[in-house]
Amino acid sequence: MLSDWIEDRCCVFVSACTLISYFTHESHNFFTYCLPFSPSVLANFRGMVQHGLPLEIGDTVQILEKCEGRYESMKTKNFETVIPTEDSVITEITMTLRDWGTMWKQLYMRNEGDLFHRLWHVMNEILELRQQVLVGHLTHDRLSDIKQHITARLDWGNEQLGLDLVPRRDFSMVDPDEISITELYRLMERRHRRREAPPQASMHHLFLQMKSMMSSNLGEELEVFYSVYDSREMRPISERFFVRLNKQGLPKSPEKTERQCTLFVDLGSSDLRKDVYVVAHIFRIGRMVAGEKKSVSNTQYKRPYGCAVISVADLLTADFKDDHVLKIYSCNAESEWYQIHDSIIRKVGSRYSHIGTNTGLNVSLQLLHGDMEQIRKDYMRLFTRNVSITKRLGFSDIIIPGEIRNDLYVTLERGEFEKGGKSVARNVEVTVYLLGGDGQVLKGLVCCGSGEPGVDEHRSFVLYHSNSPRWAEQIKLPIPLEMFHGTHLRFELRHCSSKTPLSKEKGEKKLFGFSFVPLMQDDGRPLPDGTHELIVHKCEETADLQDPARYLKLPFSKASLQPGNNQTIKNSKESFWIQSSLCSTKLTQNGDMLDLLKWRVHPDRIIDCLPKLKDIDGTEIVKFLQDTLDTLFGILDESPQRYGLKVFDCLVHVINLLQDSKFQLFKPVMDNYIENHFAGALSYRDLIRVLKWYVDRIIDAEHQEQIQQVLKASEYLFKYIVQSRRLYAAATGGQNEEEFRCSVHELFKSIHLFLSHESKGISPITHTQAVFLRSFPTVCCELLKIFSMREVANLARDTLSSLPALTHTDCPLQAVKLQCMAKTVDSPLYINPESRCVLLPVVLRLLHTHLQEQRELVLCANILTSMLTLNTPATECGVSEEVNLVMESLSGVLLRTILEVTNRPQPAATSLRLQYQDVTGEFVACLLTLLQQLKDKEYQQLLSRFPTKDELTSFLLQLFTVFRILIRPDMFPKDWTVMRLVANNVIITTILYLSDTLRNNFLNEKFDFKVWESYFYLCIIFINQPCLQLEMFPPSKRKKVLEKYGDMRVMIGCEIFSMWQHLGDYKLNLIPTLIGPFMEVTLVPQMDLRNVLIPIFHDMMDCEQQRSGNFKQVEAKLIDKLDGLMSEGKGDETYRELFNNILLKKIERETWRESGVSHIATVTRLMERLLDYRDCMKIGEVDGKTMGCTVNLLNFYKTELNKEEMYIRYIHKLYELHLKAQNYTEASYTLLLYDELLEWTERPLREFLTYPMQSEWQRKECLHLTIVHNFDRGKCWENCIILCRELANQYEAYYDYRNLSKMRMMEASFYDKIMNQQRLEPEFFRVGFYGKKFPFFLRNKEFVCRGNDYERLEAFQQRMLSEFPHAIAMQHANLPDQTIHQADAQYLQIYAVCPVPENQDVLQRDGVPNNIKSFYKVNHIWRFRYDRPFHKGTKDKENEFKSLWVERTTLTLAQSLPGISRWFEVEKRELVEMSPLENASEVIENKTLQLRTLIAQCQMRQMLNINPLTMCLNGVIDAAVNGGLARYQEAFFAKDYIANHPEDGEKITRLRELMFEQAHILEFGLAVHEKFVPQDMRPLHKKLIDQFHVMRSSLGIQFPAYVRVSPLHFANGSPRTCRTPVPNAISPEGGRIVARRSPLSYPAVNRYSSSSLSSQASNEVSNITGQSESSDEVFNMQPSPSTSSLSSNHSGSHNVNSSAPSSNRASPLPSDKHKHSRENACLSPRDRLCSGIFSSPLDPTQVRITAGTLESVMYIGSLCKNVRSLSPMPTTRSPQKSIVPPLTPSPTDGLPMGSLASHSPARSGSYSSGISSLSRCSVSETCGIDLPPPDPPLPPTVPTDVPIRRGSKTPPPYSVYERNNPRRATPLPHSLSVPPSTDNPSLSSKPQLNRVQRINSEPRHRPTPRKVSQL
């Protein structure tokens, strides 16, 4: 457990310092457990004993004292709690880590692994730091650093976890009660701003670590030089970092990290550009030519190897150290080596080439930001080892005082040398020496780069055969200041021969010349910066250079040669160029600076040197700042009259120089100089005099620039004046004090005079005034050192008062005045109470003026915040007068300013947005601070200042509005909970104070509706604000808030109730308005608040009842508001129960109790449905539960509430859900509900939902097109046709032939789709929801659901169990008892059911293709049935069919399927038992029907595979499992059965007829089968014929010779196309004609699943195909007692009382779905033609031959030679009608039907099993139909996402088949229509006749939509 881990790590976490005592009253013995220190609790103590104190591990117990008597503070308590003595940071760690612990575990549960591990490491780091703090062995600086680090980590963790921002000062948490609200706001705002916009660092540093060089052919040591290079300026900006690598490419000294790692320091922000690069130059140390033989030379040379670069901009985005592999390029010509890096950067590819793909520099780079001190703290890991520092060339952008540098950088640029008698050019090497004044070489002062120690000499690299070498090689000479004088550099030039024989000293480098340069000039200045052309002196012997004195007399550079002298040297062609740069804080190269500092040596030059000071570079001045100041004041003391003005100007220049950002850090240096080194005791007189001289001339001066510079420096001028006076007073004992005061007052009189000058427009004097005001507050602070507080305050007041009045808004002086005021308020002058009372009126007057005009609000907010920050709760004494003064002056304008600011739009920029938020927040904090300081007396004084009621009303309304703004969530950042709670505490206190004012001033005849409404709205918004919803807080946070503030919601709720009760009869004025807000308040999940406020609704109902005799208005408002509130997530089941119970109890004794109970019940039921709807929508998945809940709510709004607009809204919500789930048919039916509400009129409708403003006709047209489009997508083309006809009628009525044509073509396309495209027929399932855990709309109800495509029982069960994961699947179909109904659980009962079609006309009509019939079998279905087999009586073991009964249950729905939902509730249940005889008849009849269909499909060649017919024939003829027809004969034709059941005579006769009929069809089927059977299945066919003769003989059937049934008896094998009717079927009695109706004549045709066919032939087929099936699945014609023998028509078994998945059913494989046709004849008899085989001569209707039949006959006749010709009839044009040929009715057609058979027979018995092997067949294998490719869907006329509405009722109003029924016109709900306009609507006129004219002139009959009440 994390909490245990934290407790273990923190043994002294909490310091709840507590006194433990045990006191025994009887003996008055007082005992205290005492120790001389504060022990930590090591074990938990529950404190169950008397006066025991509960303690937990980590608590610290502080023992105060040991005494004999009672404690003084224990009179009311038995123990005492004292203030913790431990560090506040430790306390915060304790509390924070406890909160983090719980949330840390939740991160793991939410799988947020990254934050989980990061937080773990931070927690461990905090605990380690905490341990260091507790040890107490840290220095003060180190302790501060650790605390800062801890608080930074705590803030980071709080931000990551979404916790609150902690107000903190100096690393410690701040108690909001101990500081003012303005200070609290500033603390939080500062921390928030730092987090939102972190300060940009001005200094940057680059860390580099050299790891290795990767190369495959290294054989020599390498030297790598890194530097930072500016490609724009084409110069390096840093020193070089030098790394030596061994032959393996690794650093030579791996143990010395300073030789591998460096930090390039002091990079400015301008250096972080794309054109600034890190450049690496690589040199090899070896032979002159790479690959040279060892025998040539052993001398080692430094030779160029390669170069690599990387842009600094590539490192900006990385916050961590990143490894880089830099590509290395070599130079194509060594003469271009000096600029190879530039060539690579500029991509001049001709000058360099890539060394190799396997070669590269492996380095780590990271940019660090901030000053060096901060870098060392933040990146301690980088400095745990030695890191070399690579400095910047020259000074950085900001010069650090105290930094000491004396570095001379020398760059070997180039040389021009002669061949020297050689045939080839020289290989020149330069050796550099630094020699002192004594001529000796200075040791270790030549640095090739950081990372390596200094050396005595430096050898340059060698360029091969070049007399004009260019090196560009830089070295650094860190010469100490004392050694600089007299030193010089010597450059020895040598030729390096690579071919010198070994005998000659092994290739010695031969000296041929040298150059030198002294580092100090004769005038004492160092060598100037720049390029120097040095003279090359000839020298071949090193011994000649031993005495430097010999050559130092020679000229060293060509620039130093005198004209006419040394002509030989001047004409020499050999030269050597170097470049030098000095970076020194002690030496200067400026001669004017030296002359000024040496003024005493040359006093005559003073007058010339002082003006030149302004031209000297500021860097030179600040380097010698103290010396410069001493010089200036020395000259001033020497001759003040002569040099006073010039010295003053120079001093002003130096002071203003420090205002530059580059030198601003030198201000402390000057401050230190003034305090400790300045000695001009008499200087104040001259400074005041000259300053007054400048001020007196301001108004008359033409040029103000110099005067402005003087006033800009006034801060430091007064510092010098004050310090000089203090020195003088200390030296003279305070003499001339009065003279000094007079001079200062005279100076300020001059200042007041020029400040009071008022200019027209913006003048130079205005700018001069602004310059002085900027520095005036600091001047006042300096004057406090020598004047009293009140004197300076008066002086400041007079100065500020002398300013001119505000002029135009563009004047910069206004902002400067406020800035001056802001600095004054922040200064000690205002902090002191004595001086504050002097300045406060001036400040308030200025603030009031600016706030009144809404100008400079940022500055005004800052000033007011600073003023009120001084008023803390702890300093209440003495501030009441100031607070009253501020409230009197600013209260009104402050409220108006807040309202004005908050109504402005927020700017988009981040900085401006933060500034906007700061201004608003500061004004708010100021207002809260003022209100916090007010007590009852001050409130009364404040309100009494308003003389009239209107002014008081205006003030209260403004205050209430501001409070509402404060409560808004966007007022403060999200994590400012502390600030919000403090603000709420002030608001609730103010509300309680103002409640009395409202009762006293705004009741009775003075009642003011606006004030009371604003008051209640404020209270309601206050309660609903998120920061007070304590239920959402963690337990620890909730506990803290309750302990400190209590539950403020309950407090304000009680006040609401109290104020409501005081209203009396005036409640009626607020009842319509406040019903919704009060409802919102009562939905807050706080029990006490609900108990207080819910009774208000009873009060409202009572008032409304008394006024109008009913409370319909209250009810309407409640219902309207309830929907919106609960959809927002408010309210719960507890509230529903509480609402119901409280109000029912309240109205028990009311006279209107009955209507009240009805109203409460209605609202309660609505809550039930809304809660269910919300719970479903929370899941976010579109499932049946969500749609069912929406339907339930939709119907409730329509039927019970008659809320038409809400009804239409939920129609569209349901429509969107259906579209999302791709339930296009249901979406169309849903949208029809809204369509039914509209008329074909021109009435204008307002904009509603996504519909634009349009006429009713246009909207209905749009809806029609959208519905047609969705019906098309759902393949309900029959419905599309009806809607298209209705639209076509409208187009035809208005002569809109263009749209009429389109509509007719669309209608035609739907006919084509019906005949050509496949439609999958869905399964239907009965679902029962039992148990109290289901939602109200499902609880203990049963539904029938329309399954998805390809969805079988097993898949449907899984889907339902996934929607209800806690449900238990019931494994039986019996109705559950009350125990299940009342169980606190969820039970699901699911099984498949069979649809019972209502429309029998189409299904019974012969000649209708199956494509058409299939639609009516599964659409508009109201009734469903399922069968359950059972045995009644004794079961006959030999023949179980004797006792096998079937229990048939018929379910009637409230609405037909499909409809607006995929499931509807069962409204009625009917139960019927079928006898074994009736069941047998039905099974045989169904099998006969199946055979007819298969035979017909085979004849019409609709089956590419004859296997289905083979299987069916085999299953009937060779019924090996259940015995076939013989079992029925044995059971029902026995004499005993006939004798015992005389009432079944007709049924037995019917069964016999059915058996004979089946035998005839079997014989015909065998004939057809013989014609189409393939050769390999001939043995099976022969076996079937033999078995058929055996079966026929067992039945006693004999056919006359002339009635031989064969395909020749029919035209092309079709009995219906036979011209001469076949003789009557042979009955057992001989030639009796048995007339029967066709099976289609029965009113219901049941559905059959793929498992409802016989597989008797499986044994034989398995011999052929290699497949085998169990013997239990062979014979399927007779009923079986097993569940599989009476399985469902649709799935495993929906006729069996079991919801378990059936093994006989399987959903089609995904690969088979596209070819698994539900029209496949072998899968379902419902899908095939159901006409009989034999035509009946007794049925005259069968004689009629349709055109389609004729065409089929002609087509078939052309294929058969033995077909008689038909009578000539014209052919028709529709080939689609002959796809499935109609069959002739049965010979028995015409006889009356059995009573049970008149209904749709159940497919039971073996009929529904044994086809699982066929269900995997493709369409071609099963039915022989070539499926045409599906037509592309019609493009939607109207976008499908147009929201639409729908309705419901019983019978369904949305049925498209009722659209032609006349109904009276129903206007659209008034809320959705627009008032009629006097002008005619601007609609486009139709051809020939305008719609309006047509309607008015020729009334046309058209269908009228239903009313909402009819829906």
Coordinates of N, CA and C in Angstrom, one line a residue, residues 738-853:
E738 N 20.2 74.3 8.3 CA 19.1 75.1 7.8 C 19.4 75.5 6.4
E739 N 20.7 75.9 6.1 CA 21.0 76.2 4.8 C 20.7 75.1 3.8
F740 N 21.0 73.9 4.2 CA 20.8 72.7 3.3 C 19.3 72.6 3.1
R741 N 18.5 72.7 4.2 CA 17.0 72.5 4.0 C 16.5 73.6 3.1
C742 N 17.0 74.8 3.2 CA 16.5 75.9 2.4 C 16.8 75.6 0.9
S743 N 18.1 75.1 0.7 CA 18.5 74.9 -0.7 C 17.6 73.8 -1.3
V744 N 17.3 72.7 -0.5 CA 16.4 71.7 -1.0 C 15.0 72.2 -1.3
H745 N 14.5 73.0 -0.4 CA 13.1 73.5 -0.6 C 13.1 74.4 -1.8
E746 N 14.2 75.2 -2.0 CA 14.3 76.1 -3.2 C 14.3 75.2 -4.4
L747 N 15.0 74.1 -4.4 CA 15.1 73.3 -5.5 C 13.7 72.7 -5.9
F748 N 13.0 72.3 -4.8 CA 11.7 71.7 -5.1 C 10.7 72.8 -5.5
K749 N 10.9 74.0 -5.1 CA 10.0 75.1 -5.6 C 10.2 75.2 -7.1
S750 N 11.4 75.1 -7.6 CA 11.7 75.2 -9.0 C 11.1 74.0 -9.7
I751 N 11.2 72.8 -9.0 CA 10.6 71.6 -9.6 C 9.0 71.8 -9.7
H752 N 8.4 72.3 -8.6 CA 7.0 72.5 -8.7 C 6.6 73.5 -9.8
L753 N 7.4 74.4 -10.0 CA 7.1 75.4 -11.0 C 7.0 74.8 -12.4
F754 N 8.1 74.0 -12.7 CA 8.1 73.5 -14.0 C 7.1 72.3 -14.2
L755 N 6.8 71.6 -13.0 CA 5.8 70.6 -13.1 C 4.4 71.1 -13.3
S756 N 4.1 72.3 -12.8 CA 2.8 72.9 -12.9 C 2.5 73.5 -14.3
H757 N 3.6 73.6 -15.1 CA 3.5 74.2 -16.5 C 2.5 73.3 -17.3
E758 N 1.5 73.9 -17.9 CA 0.6 73.1 -18.7 C 0.8 73.5 -20.1
S759 N 1.0 72.5 -20.9 CA 1.3 72.6 -22.4 C 0.1 72.2 -23.2
K760 N 0.0 72.8 -24.3 CA -1.1 72.5 -25.2 C -0.6 71.3 -26.1
G761 N -1.2 70.2 -26.0 CA -0.8 69.1 -26.8 C 0.4 68.4 -26.1
I762 N 1.1 67.7 -26.9 CA 2.3 67.0 -26.5 C 3.6 67.8 -26.8
S763 N 4.2 68.4 -25.8 CA 5.4 69.3 -26.0 C 6.6 68.6 -25.4
P764 N 7.8 69.1 -25.7 CA 9.0 68.6 -25.1 C 9.0 68.8 -23.6
I765 N 8.3 69.9 -23.1 CA 8.3 70.1 -21.6 C 7.5 68.9 -21.0
T766 N 6.4 68.5 -21.7 CA 5.6 67.4 -21.1 C 6.5 66.1 -20.9
H767 N 7.3 65.8 -21.9 CA 8.2 64.7 -21.8 C 9.2 64.9 -20.6
T768 N 9.7 66.2 -20.5 CA 10.6 66.4 -19.4 C 9.9 66.2 -18.0
Q769 N 8.7 66.7 -17.9 CA 7.9 66.4 -16.7 C 7.8 64.9 -16.4
A770 N 7.5 64.1 -17.5 CA 7.4 62.7 -17.3 C 8.7 62.1 -16.9
V771 N 9.8 62.6 -17.4 CA 11.1 62.0 -17.0 C 11.4 62.2 -15.5
F772 N 11.0 63.4 -15.0 CA 11.3 63.6 -13.6 C 10.3 62.7 -12.7
L773 N 9.1 62.6 -13.1 CA 8.1 61.8 -12.3 C 8.5 60.4 -12.2
R774 N 9.2 59.9 -13.2 CA 9.6 58.5 -13.1 C 10.6 58.2 -12.0
S775 N 11.4 59.2 -11.7 CA 12.4 59.0 -10.7 C 12.1 59.6 -9.4
F776 N 10.9 60.3 -9.3 CA 10.6 61.1 -8.1 C 10.4 60.2 -6.9
P777 N 9.7 59.0 -7.0 CA 9.5 58.2 -5.8 C 10.9 57.8 -5.1
T778 N 11.9 57.5 -5.9 CA 13.2 57.1 -5.4 C 13.8 58.3 -4.7
V779 N 13.6 59.5 -5.3 CA 14.1 60.7 -4.7 C 13.5 60.9 -3.3
C780 N 12.3 60.6 -3.2 CA 11.6 60.7 -1.8 C 12.2 59.7 -0.9
C781 N 12.5 58.5 -1.3 CA 13.1 57.5 -0.4 C 14.5 58.0 0.0
E782 N 15.2 58.7 -0.8 CA 16.5 59.1 -0.4 C 16.4 60.3 0.6
L783 N 15.4 61.1 0.4 CA 15.2 62.3 1.3 C 14.8 61.8 2.7
L784 N 14.2 60.6 2.8 CA 13.9 60.1 4.1 C 15.1 59.8 5.0
K785 N 16.3 59.8 4.4 CA 17.5 59.5 5.2 C 17.9 60.8 6.0
I786 N 17.4 61.9 5.5 CA 17.8 63.2 6.2 C 16.6 64.0 6.7
F787 N 15.4 63.7 6.2 CA 14.2 64.4 6.6 C 13.3 63.5 7.3
S788 N 12.3 64.1 8.0 CA 11.3 63.2 8.7 C 10.3 62.7 7.7
M789 N 9.5 61.7 8.2 CA 8.5 61.1 7.4 C 7.4 62.1 6.9
R790 N 7.0 62.9 7.9 CA 5.9 63.8 7.5 C 6.4 64.9 6.6
E791 N 7.7 65.4 6.8 CA 8.2 66.4 5.9 C 8.3 65.9 4.4
V792 N 8.8 64.7 4.3 CA 8.9 64.1 2.9 C 7.5 63.8 2.4
A793 N 6.5 63.4 3.2 CA 5.1 63.2 2.8 C 4.5 64.5 2.3
N794 N 4.7 65.6 3.0 CA 4.2 66.9 2.6 C 4.9 67.3 1.3
L795 N 6.2 67.0 1.2 CA 6.9 67.4 0.0 C 6.3 66.6 -1.2
A796 N 6.1 65.3 -1.0 CA 5.5 64.5 -2.1 C 4.1 64.9 -2.4
R797 N 3.3 65.2 -1.4 CA 1.9 65.7 -1.7 C 1.9 66.9 -2.5
D798 N 2.8 67.9 -2.1 CA 2.9 69.2 -2.9 C 3.3 68.9 -4.3
T799 N 4.3 68.0 -4.4 CA 4.8 67.8 -5.8 C 3.7 67.1 -6.7
L800 N 3.0 66.2 -6.1 CA 2.0 65.5 -6.9 C 0.8 66.4 -7.2
S801 N 0.6 67.3 -6.2 CA -0.6 68.2 -6.4 C -0.3 69.3 -7.4
S802 N 1.0 69.6 -7.6 CA 1.4 70.6 -8.6 C 1.2 70.2 -10.0
L803 N 1.0 69.0 -10.2 CA 0.8 68.5 -11.6 C -0.4 69.1 -12.2
P804 N -0.4 69.4 -13.5 CA -1.6 70.0 -14.2 C -2.8 69.0 -14.2
A805 N -3.9 69.6 -14.4 CA -5.1 68.7 -14.5 C -5.1 67.9 -15.7
L806 N -5.8 66.8 -15.7 CA -5.8 65.9 -16.9 C -6.3 66.6 -18.1
T807 N -5.6 66.4 -19.2 CA -6.0 67.0 -20.5 C -6.5 65.9 -21.4
H808 N -6.0 65.8 -22.6 CA -6.4 64.8 -23.5 C -5.9 63.4 -23.2
T809 N -6.5 62.4 -23.7 CA -6.2 61.1 -23.3 C -4.8 60.6 -23.9
D810 N -4.4 61.2 -24.9 CA -3.1 60.8 -25.5 C -1.9 61.3 -24.8
C811 N -2.1 62.2 -23.8 CA -0.9 62.8 -23.1 C -0.2 61.7 -22.3
P812 N 1.1 61.5 -22.6 CA 1.8 60.5 -21.8 C 2.0 60.8 -20.4
L813 N 1.8 62.1 -20.0 CA 2.0 62.4 -18.6 C 1.0 61.8 -17.7
Q814 N -0.2 61.4 -18.2 CA -1.2 60.7 -17.3 C -0.7 59.4 -16.9
A815 N -0.2 58.6 -17.8 CA 0.3 57.3 -17.4 C 1.5 57.4 -16.5
V816 N 2.3 58.4 -16.7 CA 3.5 58.6 -15.9 C 3.1 59.0 -14.5
K817 N 2.1 59.8 -14.4 CA 1.6 60.2 -13.0 C 1.2 59.0 -12.2
L818 N 0.4 58.1 -12.9 CA 0.0 56.9 -12.2 C 1.2 56.0 -11.9
Q819 N 2.2 55.9 -12.8 CA 3.4 55.1 -12.5 C 4.1 55.7 -11.3
C820 N 4.2 57.0 -11.2 CA 4.8 57.7 -10.1 C 4.0 57.4 -8.8
M821 N 2.7 57.4 -8.9 CA 1.8 57.1 -7.8 C 2.0 55.7 -7.3
A822 N 2.1 54.8 -8.3 CA 2.3 53.4 -7.9 C 3.6 53.1 -7.2
K823 N 4.7 53.8 -7.7 CA 5.9 53.6 -7.0 C 5.9 54.3 -5.6
T824 N 5.2 55.3 -5.5 CA 5.0 56.0 -4.2 C 4.3 55.1 -3.2
V825 N 3.2 54.5 -3.6 CA 2.4 53.6 -2.8 C 3.3 52.4 -2.3
D826 N 4.1 51.9 -3.2 CA 5.0 50.8 -2.8 C 6.2 51.2 -2.0
S827 N 6.4 52.5 -1.8 CA 7.6 52.9 -1.1 C 7.4 53.0 0.4
P828 N 8.4 53.1 1.2 CA 8.2 53.2 2.6 C 7.5 54.4 3.0
L829 N 7.4 55.4 2.1 CA 6.7 56.6 2.5 C 5.2 56.4 2.7
Y830 N 4.6 55.4 1.9 CA 3.2 55.1 2.1 C 2.9 54.1 3.1
I831 N 3.9 53.2 3.3 CA 3.7 52.2 4.3 C 3.6 52.7 5.7
N832 N 4.3 53.8 6.0 CA 4.2 54.4 7.3 C 2.8 55.0 7.5
P833 N 2.1 54.7 8.6 CA 0.8 55.2 8.8 C 0.7 56.8 8.9
E834 N 1.8 57.3 9.4 CA 1.8 58.8 9.6 C 1.8 59.5 8.3
S835 N 2.6 59.0 7.4 CA 2.7 59.7 6.1 C 1.6 59.2 5.1
R836 N 1.0 58.0 5.4 CA -0.1 57.5 4.5 C -1.3 58.4 4.6
C837 N -1.6 58.9 5.8 CA -2.8 59.7 6.0 C -2.6 61.0 5.2
V838 N -1.4 61.4 4.9 CA -1.2 62.6 4.2 C -1.4 62.4 2.7
L839 N -0.9 61.2 2.2 CA -0.9 60.9 0.8 C -2.2 60.3 0.3
L840 N -3.0 59.6 1.2 CA -4.2 58.9 0.8 C -5.2 59.7 0.0
P841 N -5.5 60.9 0.5 CA -6.5 61.7 -0.3 C -6.0 62.0 -1.7
V842 N -4.7 62.3 -1.9 CA -4.2 62.6 -3.2 C -4.3 61.3 -4.1
V843 N -4.0 60.2 -3.6 CA -4.0 59.0 -4.3 C -5.5 58.6 -4.7
L844 N -6.4 58.8 -3.8 CA -7.8 58.4 -4.1 C -8.4 59.4 -5.1
R845 N -8.0 60.6 -5.0 CA -8.5 61.6 -6.0 C -8.1 61.2 -7.4
L846 N -6.8 60.9 -7.5 CA -6.3 60.5 -8.8 C -6.9 59.2 -9.3
L847 N -7.1 58.2 -8.5 CA -7.7 57.0 -8.9 C -9.1 57.2 -9.3
H848 N -9.8 57.9 -8.5 CA -11.3 58.2 -8.9 C -11.4 58.8 -10.2
T849 N -10.5 59.7 -10.5 CA -10.6 60.4 -11.8 C -10.3 59.4 -13.0
H850 N -9.3 58.6 -12.8 CA -9.0 57.7 -13.9 C -10.0 56.5 -14.0
L851 N -10.5 56.1 -12.9 CA -11.5 55.0 -13.0 C -12.8 55.5 -13.5
Q852 N -13.1 56.8 -13.2 CA -14.3 57.4 -13.8 C -14.3 57.4 -15.3
E853 N -13.1 57.7 -15.8 CA -13.0 57.8 -17.3 C -12.4 56.5 -17.9

